[in-house]
Short mmCIF file of N, CA, C and O in Angstrom, two decimals:
data_model
loop_
_atom_site.label_atom_id
_atom_site.label_comp_id
_atom_site.label_asym_id
_atom_site.label_seq_id
_atom_site.Cartn_x
_atom_site.Cartn_y
_atom_site.Cartn_z
N MET A 1 -88.09 26.41 -38.29
CA MET A 1 -88.02 27.82 -38.01
C MET A 1 -89.70 28.15 -38.57
O MET A 1 -90.52 29.22 -37.97
N SER A 2 -90.40 27.21 -38.81
CA SER A 2 -91.71 26.91 -39.21
C SER A 2 -92.60 26.71 -37.66
O SER A 2 -93.14 27.27 -37.65
N THR A 3 -91.58 25.68 -37.23
CA THR A 3 -92.33 25.63 -35.34
C THR A 3 -91.88 27.04 -34.97
O THR A 3 -93.00 27.57 -33.89
N LEU A 4 -91.26 27.68 -34.72
CA LEU A 4 -91.18 28.81 -34.29
C LEU A 4 -91.98 30.08 -34.83
O LEU A 4 -92.57 30.81 -33.76
N LEU A 5 -92.41 30.53 -36.45
CA LEU A 5 -93.49 30.85 -36.78
C LEU A 5 -94.69 30.59 -35.90
O LEU A 5 -95.68 31.66 -35.60
N ARG A 6 -95.01 29.61 -35.96
CA ARG A 6 -96.23 29.11 -35.28
C ARG A 6 -96.40 29.46 -34.45
O ARG A 6 -97.56 29.77 -33.76
N ARG A 7 -95.24 29.06 -33.29
CA ARG A 7 -95.30 29.17 -32.23
C ARG A 7 -95.53 31.28 -31.69
O ARG A 7 -96.36 31.23 -30.60
N LEU A 8 -95.08 31.84 -32.97
CA LEU A 8 -94.79 33.22 -32.66
C LEU A 8 -96.35 33.69 -32.66
O LEU A 8 -96.84 34.64 -32.19
N VAL A 9 -97.42 32.78 -33.89
CA VAL A 9 -98.70 32.83 -34.20
C VAL A 9 -99.69 32.82 -33.37
O VAL A 9 -100.87 33.24 -32.81
N ASP A 10 -99.05 31.26 -32.44
CA ASP A 10 -100.11 31.38 -31.04
C ASP A 10 -100.32 32.45 -29.81
O ASP A 10 -101.23 32.10 -29.39
N LEU A 11 -99.05 32.77 -30.21
CA LEU A 11 -99.02 34.15 -28.80
C LEU A 11 -99.80 35.14 -29.32
O LEU A 11 -100.30 35.40 -28.17
N THR A 12 -100.41 35.70 -30.19
CA THR A 12 -101.17 36.29 -30.55
C THR A 12 -102.69 36.29 -30.85
O THR A 12 -103.40 36.57 -30.72
N ARG A 13 -102.97 34.76 -30.98
CA ARG A 13 -104.06 34.07 -30.44
C ARG A 13 -105.00 34.05 -29.21
O ARG A 13 -104.42 33.82 -28.47
N SER A 14 -106.32 34.55 -29.06
CA SER A 14 -106.91 34.29 -27.82
C SER A 14 -106.95 32.90 -27.23
O SER A 14 -106.84 31.51 -28.73
N ASP A 15 -107.34 32.58 -26.03
CA ASP A 15 -107.91 31.71 -25.72
C ASP A 15 -108.66 30.21 -26.71
O ASP A 15 -108.63 29.63 -26.76
N ASP A 16 -109.70 31.17 -26.51
CA ASP A 16 -111.05 30.06 -27.39
C ASP A 16 -110.32 30.23 -29.06
O ASP A 16 -110.60 28.92 -29.34
N ASP A 17 -109.19 31.28 -29.50
CA ASP A 17 -109.22 30.73 -30.53
C ASP A 17 -108.41 29.51 -30.89
O ASP A 17 -108.32 28.77 -31.73
N LEU A 18 -107.41 29.41 -29.67
CA LEU A 18 -106.80 28.27 -29.44
C LEU A 18 -107.12 26.92 -29.48
O LEU A 18 -107.28 25.89 -30.02
N ALA A 19 -108.34 26.73 -28.89
CA ALA A 19 -109.29 25.95 -28.17
C ALA A 19 -110.03 25.16 -29.25
O ALA A 19 -109.64 24.35 -29.69
N ALA A 20 -110.28 26.73 -30.49
CA ALA A 20 -111.49 26.07 -31.29
C ALA A 20 -110.22 25.43 -32.05
O ALA A 20 -110.89 24.58 -33.35
N GLY A 21 -108.81 26.06 -32.82
CA GLY A 21 -108.47 25.49 -33.18
C GLY A 21 -107.56 23.85 -33.23
O GLY A 21 -107.51 23.12 -33.87
N GLU A 22 -107.67 23.68 -31.96
CA GLU A 22 -107.00 22.00 -31.29
C GLU A 22 -107.97 21.59 -31.32
O GLU A 22 -108.33 19.66 -32.02
N LEU A 23 -109.64 21.68 -31.27
CA LEU A 23 -111.20 20.92 -31.72
C LEU A 23 -111.18 20.67 -32.99
O LEU A 23 -111.49 19.73 -33.80
N ARG A 24 -110.60 21.82 -34.54
CA ARG A 24 -110.71 21.23 -35.61
C ARG A 24 -109.60 20.21 -35.94
O ARG A 24 -109.82 19.59 -36.33
N GLU A 25 -107.99 20.40 -35.41
CA GLU A 25 -106.97 19.45 -35.25
C GLU A 25 -107.57 17.45 -34.90
O GLU A 25 -107.40 16.86 -35.81
N ALA A 26 -108.21 17.96 -33.97
CA ALA A 26 -108.85 16.71 -33.43
C ALA A 26 -109.61 15.85 -34.34
O ALA A 26 -109.75 14.68 -34.90
N ALA A 27 -110.95 16.49 -34.78
CA ALA A 27 -111.68 16.33 -35.91
C ALA A 27 -111.36 15.70 -36.90
O ALA A 27 -111.80 14.54 -37.22
N HIS A 28 -110.18 16.44 -37.15
CA HIS A 28 -109.34 15.64 -38.96
C HIS A 28 -109.40 14.52 -38.47
O HIS A 28 -109.21 13.71 -39.17
N ALA A 29 -108.32 14.65 -37.27
CA ALA A 29 -107.92 13.42 -36.36
C ALA A 29 -108.43 11.77 -36.53
O ALA A 29 -108.48 11.11 -36.56
N HIS A 30 -110.15 12.43 -36.44
CA HIS A 30 -110.74 11.40 -36.68
C HIS A 30 -111.82 11.07 -37.93
O HIS A 30 -112.66 10.49 -37.48
N GLY A 31 -111.08 11.50 -38.41
CA GLY A 31 -111.60 11.86 -40.51
C GLY A 31 -113.07 12.67 -40.32
O GLY A 31 -113.68 11.95 -41.55
N CYS A 32 -112.66 13.56 -39.88
CA CYS A 32 -114.67 14.43 -40.05
C CYS A 32 -113.85 15.84 -40.38
O CYS A 32 -113.12 16.08 -40.80
N ARG A 33 -115.04 16.03 -41.19
CA ARG A 33 -114.40 17.66 -42.08
C ARG A 33 -115.41 18.56 -41.11
O ARG A 33 -116.25 18.53 -40.77
N PRO A 34 -115.03 19.93 -41.62
CA PRO A 34 -115.76 21.28 -40.69
C PRO A 34 -117.39 20.89 -41.31
O PRO A 34 -117.29 21.56 -42.78
N ILE A 35 -118.48 21.34 -40.23
CA ILE A 35 -119.26 22.08 -41.06
C ILE A 35 -119.21 23.39 -41.49
O ILE A 35 -118.85 24.53 -40.84
N THR A 36 -119.58 23.87 -43.08
CA THR A 36 -120.42 25.10 -42.90
C THR A 36 -121.29 25.72 -43.67
O THR A 36 -122.41 25.26 -43.30
N ASP A 37 -121.52 26.66 -43.97
CA ASP A 37 -122.66 27.58 -43.79
C ASP A 37 -123.51 26.99 -45.49
O ASP A 37 -124.15 26.99 -44.98
N GLU A 38 -122.90 26.69 -46.09
CA GLU A 38 -123.32 25.50 -47.17
C GLU A 38 -123.72 24.35 -46.78
O GLU A 38 -124.52 23.48 -48.29
N THR A 39 -123.21 23.39 -46.45
CA THR A 39 -123.29 22.51 -45.70
C THR A 39 -125.05 21.85 -45.55
O THR A 39 -125.28 22.55 -44.42
N ASP A 40 -125.20 21.27 -46.20
CA ASP A 40 -127.31 20.88 -45.81
C ASP A 40 -127.56 19.95 -46.22
O ASP A 40 -126.91 19.41 -47.67
N ARG A 41 -128.42 18.99 -46.00
CA ARG A 41 -128.89 17.80 -46.53
C ARG A 41 -127.69 16.76 -47.60
O ARG A 41 -127.79 16.41 -48.91
N GLU A 42 -126.70 16.80 -46.39
CA GLU A 42 -126.12 15.96 -47.04
C GLU A 42 -125.63 14.88 -45.68
O GLU A 42 -125.63 15.12 -44.25
N VAL A 43 -125.29 13.68 -45.40
CA VAL A 43 -124.33 12.83 -44.72
C VAL A 43 -123.62 13.23 -44.51
O VAL A 43 -122.32 12.97 -45.35
N VAL A 44 -123.02 13.37 -43.12
CA VAL A 44 -121.93 13.90 -42.90
C VAL A 44 -121.78 13.14 -41.27
O VAL A 44 -122.30 12.71 -40.81
N THR A 45 -120.13 13.33 -41.05
CA THR A 45 -119.44 12.90 -39.51
C THR A 45 -119.03 14.21 -39.26
O THR A 45 -117.69 14.31 -39.81
N VAL A 46 -119.46 14.60 -37.96
CA VAL A 46 -118.38 15.74 -37.32
C VAL A 46 -117.85 15.07 -36.23
O VAL A 46 -118.64 14.00 -35.85
N ALA A 47 -116.99 15.74 -35.19
CA ALA A 47 -116.73 15.52 -34.17
C ALA A 47 -116.51 16.70 -33.46
O ALA A 47 -116.09 17.35 -33.67
N GLY A 48 -116.37 16.83 -31.54
CA GLY A 48 -116.45 17.72 -31.16
C GLY A 48 -116.83 18.00 -29.94
O GLY A 48 -116.79 16.72 -29.86
N THR A 49 -116.88 19.00 -28.93
CA THR A 49 -117.27 18.76 -27.49
C THR A 49 -118.69 19.59 -27.70
O THR A 49 -119.11 20.31 -27.76
N ILE A 50 -119.57 18.73 -26.69
CA ILE A 50 -120.93 18.88 -26.42
C ILE A 50 -120.82 20.21 -25.35
O ILE A 50 -120.40 20.31 -24.74
N THR A 51 -121.60 20.82 -25.74
CA THR A 51 -121.46 22.67 -24.94
C THR A 51 -122.70 22.71 -24.03
O THR A 51 -122.57 23.36 -23.08
N ALA A 52 -123.74 22.26 -24.49
CA ALA A 52 -125.04 22.43 -23.75
C ALA A 52 -125.78 21.09 -24.15
O ALA A 52 -125.90 20.63 -25.25
N VAL A 53 -126.77 20.79 -23.32
CA VAL A 53 -127.51 20.08 -23.63
C VAL A 53 -128.98 20.44 -22.89
O VAL A 53 -129.16 20.65 -21.88
N THR A 54 -130.14 20.00 -23.47
CA THR A 54 -131.09 20.09 -23.03
C THR A 54 -132.45 19.32 -23.11
O THR A 54 -132.45 18.69 -24.46
N LEU A 55 -133.24 19.34 -22.79
CA LEU A 55 -134.72 18.42 -23.16
C LEU A 55 -135.60 19.09 -23.31
O LEU A 55 -136.08 20.34 -22.20
N ARG A 56 -135.81 18.85 -24.45
CA ARG A 56 -137.37 19.78 -25.11
C ARG A 56 -138.20 19.26 -25.20
O ARG A 56 -138.87 17.98 -26.22
N PRO A 57 -139.24 18.84 -23.68
CA PRO A 57 -140.18 18.08 -22.82
C PRO A 57 -141.70 18.39 -23.98
O PRO A 57 -142.19 19.33 -24.72
N ARG A 58 -141.97 17.83 -25.08
CA ARG A 58 -143.43 18.11 -25.78
C ARG A 58 -144.64 16.22 -25.32
O ARG A 58 -144.37 16.00 -24.44
N ALA A 59 -145.77 17.44 -26.00
CA ALA A 59 -146.63 16.48 -25.16
C ALA A 59 -146.50 14.98 -26.08
O ALA A 59 -147.18 14.08 -25.10
N THR A 60 -146.28 15.49 -27.10
CA THR A 60 -146.47 13.49 -27.68
C THR A 60 -145.04 13.00 -28.02
O THR A 60 -144.82 12.17 -26.85
N VAL A 61 -143.69 13.80 -28.15
CA VAL A 61 -142.40 13.04 -27.79
C VAL A 61 -141.37 13.99 -27.61
O VAL A 61 -141.43 15.09 -27.87
N PRO A 62 -140.83 13.83 -26.16
CA PRO A 62 -139.40 14.80 -25.36
C PRO A 62 -138.45 14.24 -26.68
O PRO A 62 -138.04 13.33 -27.66
N ALA A 63 -137.73 15.24 -26.45
CA ALA A 63 -136.35 15.16 -27.35
C ALA A 63 -134.90 15.89 -26.45
O ALA A 63 -135.12 16.61 -26.05
N LEU A 64 -133.64 15.28 -26.71
CA LEU A 64 -133.18 14.88 -26.75
C LEU A 64 -132.04 16.40 -27.18
O LEU A 64 -131.96 15.53 -28.41
N VAL A 65 -131.68 17.39 -26.67
CA VAL A 65 -131.00 17.57 -27.97
C VAL A 65 -129.29 18.72 -27.32
O VAL A 65 -129.33 19.20 -26.20
N ALA A 66 -128.58 18.35 -27.67
CA ALA A 66 -126.94 18.38 -27.23
C ALA A 66 -126.59 19.65 -28.71
O ALA A 66 -126.69 19.46 -30.07
N ASP A 67 -126.10 20.71 -28.21
CA ASP A 67 -125.31 21.15 -29.20
C ASP A 67 -123.86 20.75 -29.39
O ASP A 67 -122.85 20.64 -27.98
N LEU A 68 -123.35 20.35 -30.31
CA LEU A 68 -121.67 19.85 -29.92
C LEU A 68 -120.96 20.86 -30.86
O LEU A 68 -121.42 21.69 -32.34
N TYR A 69 -120.44 21.59 -30.83
CA TYR A 69 -119.28 22.79 -31.18
C TYR A 69 -117.88 22.06 -31.49
O TYR A 69 -116.85 20.90 -31.16
N ASP A 70 -117.65 22.27 -33.21
CA ASP A 70 -116.17 21.19 -33.78
C ASP A 70 -114.99 22.50 -33.69
O ASP A 70 -114.07 21.72 -34.57
N GLY A 71 -115.63 23.49 -33.19
CA GLY A 71 -114.29 24.54 -33.95
C GLY A 71 -114.09 25.43 -34.77
O GLY A 71 -113.95 26.30 -34.98
N SER A 72 -115.40 25.04 -35.60
CA SER A 72 -115.86 26.30 -36.79
C SER A 72 -117.09 26.52 -36.25
O SER A 72 -117.95 27.35 -36.69
N HIS A 73 -118.15 25.54 -36.31
CA HIS A 73 -119.77 25.93 -36.31
C HIS A 73 -120.13 24.55 -35.12
O HIS A 73 -119.57 24.17 -34.43
N THR A 74 -121.34 25.38 -35.05
CA THR A 74 -121.76 24.48 -33.64
C THR A 74 -123.51 23.89 -34.47
O THR A 74 -124.02 24.51 -35.09
N VAL A 75 -123.18 22.30 -33.96
CA VAL A 75 -124.43 21.34 -34.78
C VAL A 75 -125.54 20.74 -33.72
O VAL A 75 -124.88 20.51 -32.74
N GLN A 76 -126.49 21.28 -34.43
CA GLN A 76 -127.56 20.63 -32.94
C GLN A 76 -127.68 18.77 -33.02
O GLN A 76 -128.19 18.82 -33.92
N LEU A 77 -128.06 18.18 -31.98
CA LEU A 77 -127.25 16.56 -32.65
C LEU A 77 -128.97 16.37 -31.66
O LEU A 77 -129.52 16.90 -30.54
N VAL A 78 -129.93 16.52 -32.13
CA VAL A 78 -131.26 15.74 -31.61
C VAL A 78 -131.72 14.16 -31.76
O VAL A 78 -131.93 13.80 -32.68
N TRP A 79 -131.64 13.82 -29.99
CA TRP A 79 -132.36 12.54 -30.48
C TRP A 79 -133.85 12.77 -29.98
O TRP A 79 -134.41 12.90 -28.85
N LEU A 80 -135.31 12.59 -30.93
CA LEU A 80 -136.26 12.50 -30.81
C LEU A 80 -137.13 10.67 -29.69
O LEU A 80 -136.02 9.91 -29.81
N GLY A 81 -137.69 11.15 -28.88
CA GLY A 81 -138.17 10.19 -27.68
C GLY A 81 -136.87 9.70 -26.65
O GLY A 81 -137.44 8.96 -26.20
N ARG A 82 -136.44 10.91 -26.85
CA ARG A 82 -135.14 10.15 -25.46
C ARG A 82 -135.57 11.18 -24.71
O ARG A 82 -135.02 12.45 -24.93
N ARG A 83 -135.03 10.86 -23.21
CA ARG A 83 -135.53 12.28 -21.71
C ARG A 83 -133.41 12.69 -21.73
O ARG A 83 -133.50 13.06 -21.11
N SER A 84 -132.75 11.48 -21.78
CA SER A 84 -131.39 11.47 -21.53
C SER A 84 -130.48 10.10 -22.25
O SER A 84 -131.12 8.86 -22.38
N ILE A 85 -129.26 10.85 -22.71
CA ILE A 85 -128.76 8.98 -22.95
C ILE A 85 -127.13 9.41 -22.00
O ILE A 85 -126.70 10.62 -21.98
N ARG A 86 -127.03 7.92 -21.61
CA ARG A 86 -126.28 8.14 -20.41
C ARG A 86 -124.52 8.43 -20.93
O ARG A 86 -124.31 7.94 -22.80
N GLY A 87 -123.62 10.08 -21.12
CA GLY A 87 -122.33 10.02 -21.57
C GLY A 87 -122.58 11.49 -22.35
O GLY A 87 -121.87 11.65 -22.97
N ILE A 88 -124.18 11.82 -22.46
CA ILE A 88 -123.97 12.77 -23.72
C ILE A 88 -124.48 13.59 -22.25
O ILE A 88 -125.49 14.11 -22.16
N ASP A 89 -123.38 14.64 -21.76
CA ASP A 89 -123.16 15.60 -21.12
C ASP A 89 -122.46 17.15 -21.55
O ASP A 89 -121.49 16.79 -22.43
N PRO A 90 -122.18 18.24 -21.19
CA PRO A 90 -121.75 19.36 -21.65
C PRO A 90 -119.72 18.75 -21.27
O PRO A 90 -120.16 18.16 -20.38
N GLY A 91 -119.11 18.90 -22.07
CA GLY A 91 -117.63 18.62 -21.90
C GLY A 91 -117.29 17.36 -22.87
O GLY A 91 -116.23 17.01 -22.81
N ALA A 92 -118.27 16.54 -23.03
CA ALA A 92 -118.13 15.29 -23.46
C ALA A 92 -117.62 15.52 -25.25
O ALA A 92 -118.05 16.17 -25.48
N TYR A 93 -116.77 14.42 -25.17
CA TYR A 93 -116.32 14.60 -26.85
C TYR A 93 -116.85 13.25 -27.88
O TYR A 93 -116.58 12.80 -27.07
N LEU A 94 -117.40 14.27 -28.61
CA LEU A 94 -118.17 12.78 -29.18
C LEU A 94 -117.86 12.71 -31.09
O LEU A 94 -117.79 13.89 -31.33
N LYS A 95 -117.97 11.76 -31.86
CA LYS A 95 -117.99 11.91 -32.69
C LYS A 95 -120.04 11.81 -33.40
O LYS A 95 -120.33 10.26 -32.51
N ALA A 96 -120.13 11.82 -34.55
CA ALA A 96 -121.80 12.01 -34.96
C ALA A 96 -121.95 11.56 -36.30
O ALA A 96 -121.16 12.13 -36.64
N SER A 97 -122.50 10.82 -36.71
CA SER A 97 -123.17 10.75 -38.31
C SER A 97 -124.52 10.80 -38.20
O SER A 97 -125.37 10.10 -37.86
N GLY A 98 -124.58 11.24 -39.62
CA GLY A 98 -126.42 11.29 -39.26
C GLY A 98 -126.62 12.20 -41.06
O GLY A 98 -125.82 12.70 -41.40
N LEU A 99 -127.58 12.64 -40.86
CA LEU A 99 -128.17 13.62 -42.23
C LEU A 99 -128.32 15.03 -42.00
O LEU A 99 -129.24 15.15 -41.07
N ILE A 100 -127.83 15.91 -42.07
CA ILE A 100 -127.69 16.85 -41.95
C ILE A 100 -128.14 17.94 -42.29
O ILE A 100 -128.74 18.12 -43.64
N CYS A 101 -129.04 18.48 -41.88
CA CYS A 101 -130.56 19.30 -42.32
C CYS A 101 -130.21 20.91 -41.65
O CYS A 101 -129.59 21.62 -40.24
N ARG A 102 -131.16 22.03 -42.15
CA ARG A 102 -131.25 23.66 -40.88
C ARG A 102 -132.15 23.86 -41.34
O ARG A 102 -132.70 24.57 -41.71
N PRO A 103 -133.36 23.15 -40.04
CA PRO A 103 -134.50 23.80 -39.79
C PRO A 103 -134.09 25.05 -39.32
O PRO A 103 -133.22 25.15 -38.41
N GLU A 104 -135.10 26.24 -39.35
CA GLU A 104 -135.19 27.50 -39.14
C GLU A 104 -133.60 27.97 -39.20
O GLU A 104 -132.92 28.67 -38.36
N GLY A 105 -132.66 27.28 -40.13
CA GLY A 105 -131.19 28.36 -40.32
C GLY A 105 -130.05 27.43 -39.48
O GLY A 105 -128.78 27.71 -39.77
N GLU A 106 -130.57 26.69 -38.61
CA GLU A 106 -129.27 25.82 -37.45
C GLU A 106 -129.09 24.68 -37.90
O GLU A 106 -129.85 23.58 -38.09
N PRO A 107 -127.96 24.12 -38.19
CA PRO A 107 -127.54 22.49 -38.67
C PRO A 107 -127.91 22.01 -37.85
O PRO A 107 -127.29 21.61 -36.55
N THR A 108 -128.31 20.83 -37.94
CA THR A 108 -129.38 19.94 -36.79
C THR A 108 -129.23 18.49 -37.83
O THR A 108 -129.49 17.93 -38.75
N ILE A 109 -128.82 17.70 -36.76
CA ILE A 109 -129.00 16.25 -37.18
C ILE A 109 -129.64 15.19 -36.65
O ILE A 109 -129.40 15.39 -34.73
N TYR A 110 -130.53 14.89 -36.66
CA TYR A 110 -131.49 14.06 -36.00
C TYR A 110 -131.41 12.69 -36.24
O TYR A 110 -130.89 12.07 -36.76
N ASN A 111 -131.59 11.81 -35.01
CA ASN A 111 -131.07 10.64 -34.40
C ASN A 111 -129.72 10.02 -34.61
O ASN A 111 -129.23 9.27 -35.64
N PRO A 112 -128.90 11.49 -34.04
CA PRO A 112 -127.61 10.48 -35.01
C PRO A 112 -126.74 9.61 -34.38
O PRO A 112 -127.49 9.34 -33.59
N ALA A 113 -126.33 8.51 -35.25
CA ALA A 113 -125.11 7.81 -34.76
C ALA A 113 -123.42 8.69 -34.13
O ALA A 113 -123.72 9.50 -34.74
N TYR A 114 -123.60 8.05 -33.41
CA TYR A 114 -122.55 8.30 -32.25
C TYR A 114 -121.75 7.98 -31.75
O TYR A 114 -122.07 6.37 -31.15
N GLU A 115 -120.38 7.90 -31.14
CA GLU A 115 -119.92 7.23 -30.58
C GLU A 115 -119.02 8.17 -29.48
O GLU A 115 -118.23 9.38 -29.94
N LEU A 116 -118.55 7.95 -28.34
CA LEU A 116 -117.68 8.88 -27.46
C LEU A 116 -116.45 8.28 -27.37
O LEU A 116 -115.99 7.38 -27.81
N LEU A 117 -115.75 9.64 -27.75
CA LEU A 117 -114.37 9.63 -27.69
C LEU A 117 -113.16 10.06 -26.76
O LEU A 117 -113.50 11.22 -26.39
N THR A 118 -112.01 9.79 -26.94
CA THR A 118 -111.22 10.69 -26.10
C THR A 118 -110.59 11.38 -27.03
O THR A 118 -111.20 11.69 -28.60
N ARG A 119 -110.40 13.23 -27.01
CA ARG A 119 -110.22 13.82 -27.82
C ARG A 119 -109.05 13.57 -28.67
O ARG A 119 -109.78 13.67 -30.04
N HIS A 120 -107.99 13.21 -28.55
CA HIS A 120 -107.26 12.93 -29.11
C HIS A 120 -106.82 11.75 -29.96
O HIS A 120 -107.04 10.71 -29.22
N GLY A 121 -106.81 11.76 -31.86
CA GLY A 121 -107.20 10.12 -31.95
C GLY A 121 -106.88 8.70 -31.98
O GLY A 121 -106.91 8.16 -32.29
#
């Protein structure tokens, strides 16, 4: 009965809601917890899909920035001194660990340790 009820509920959800739910479930399967608005100055491990990659050229130190969506929030992953990293592309699924902070209110992890993954555990 619960399976039927879940399928009926899924029929009323949008494609974006379904995709976000799948991302949250996959992150949980990889041992990660979702980022909340209160998460700050903690060592965290997040998993999700990279939605955008940008290069912030600076006069002194370039920075590669990847937006990682975990199904609940977007976290910026910033690698200082890097112009590109093989595999860090939009659509890639990865697990990243590091100290989360919120400069300008955006959850950010500088120089995270990361692992490219397949979506499901």
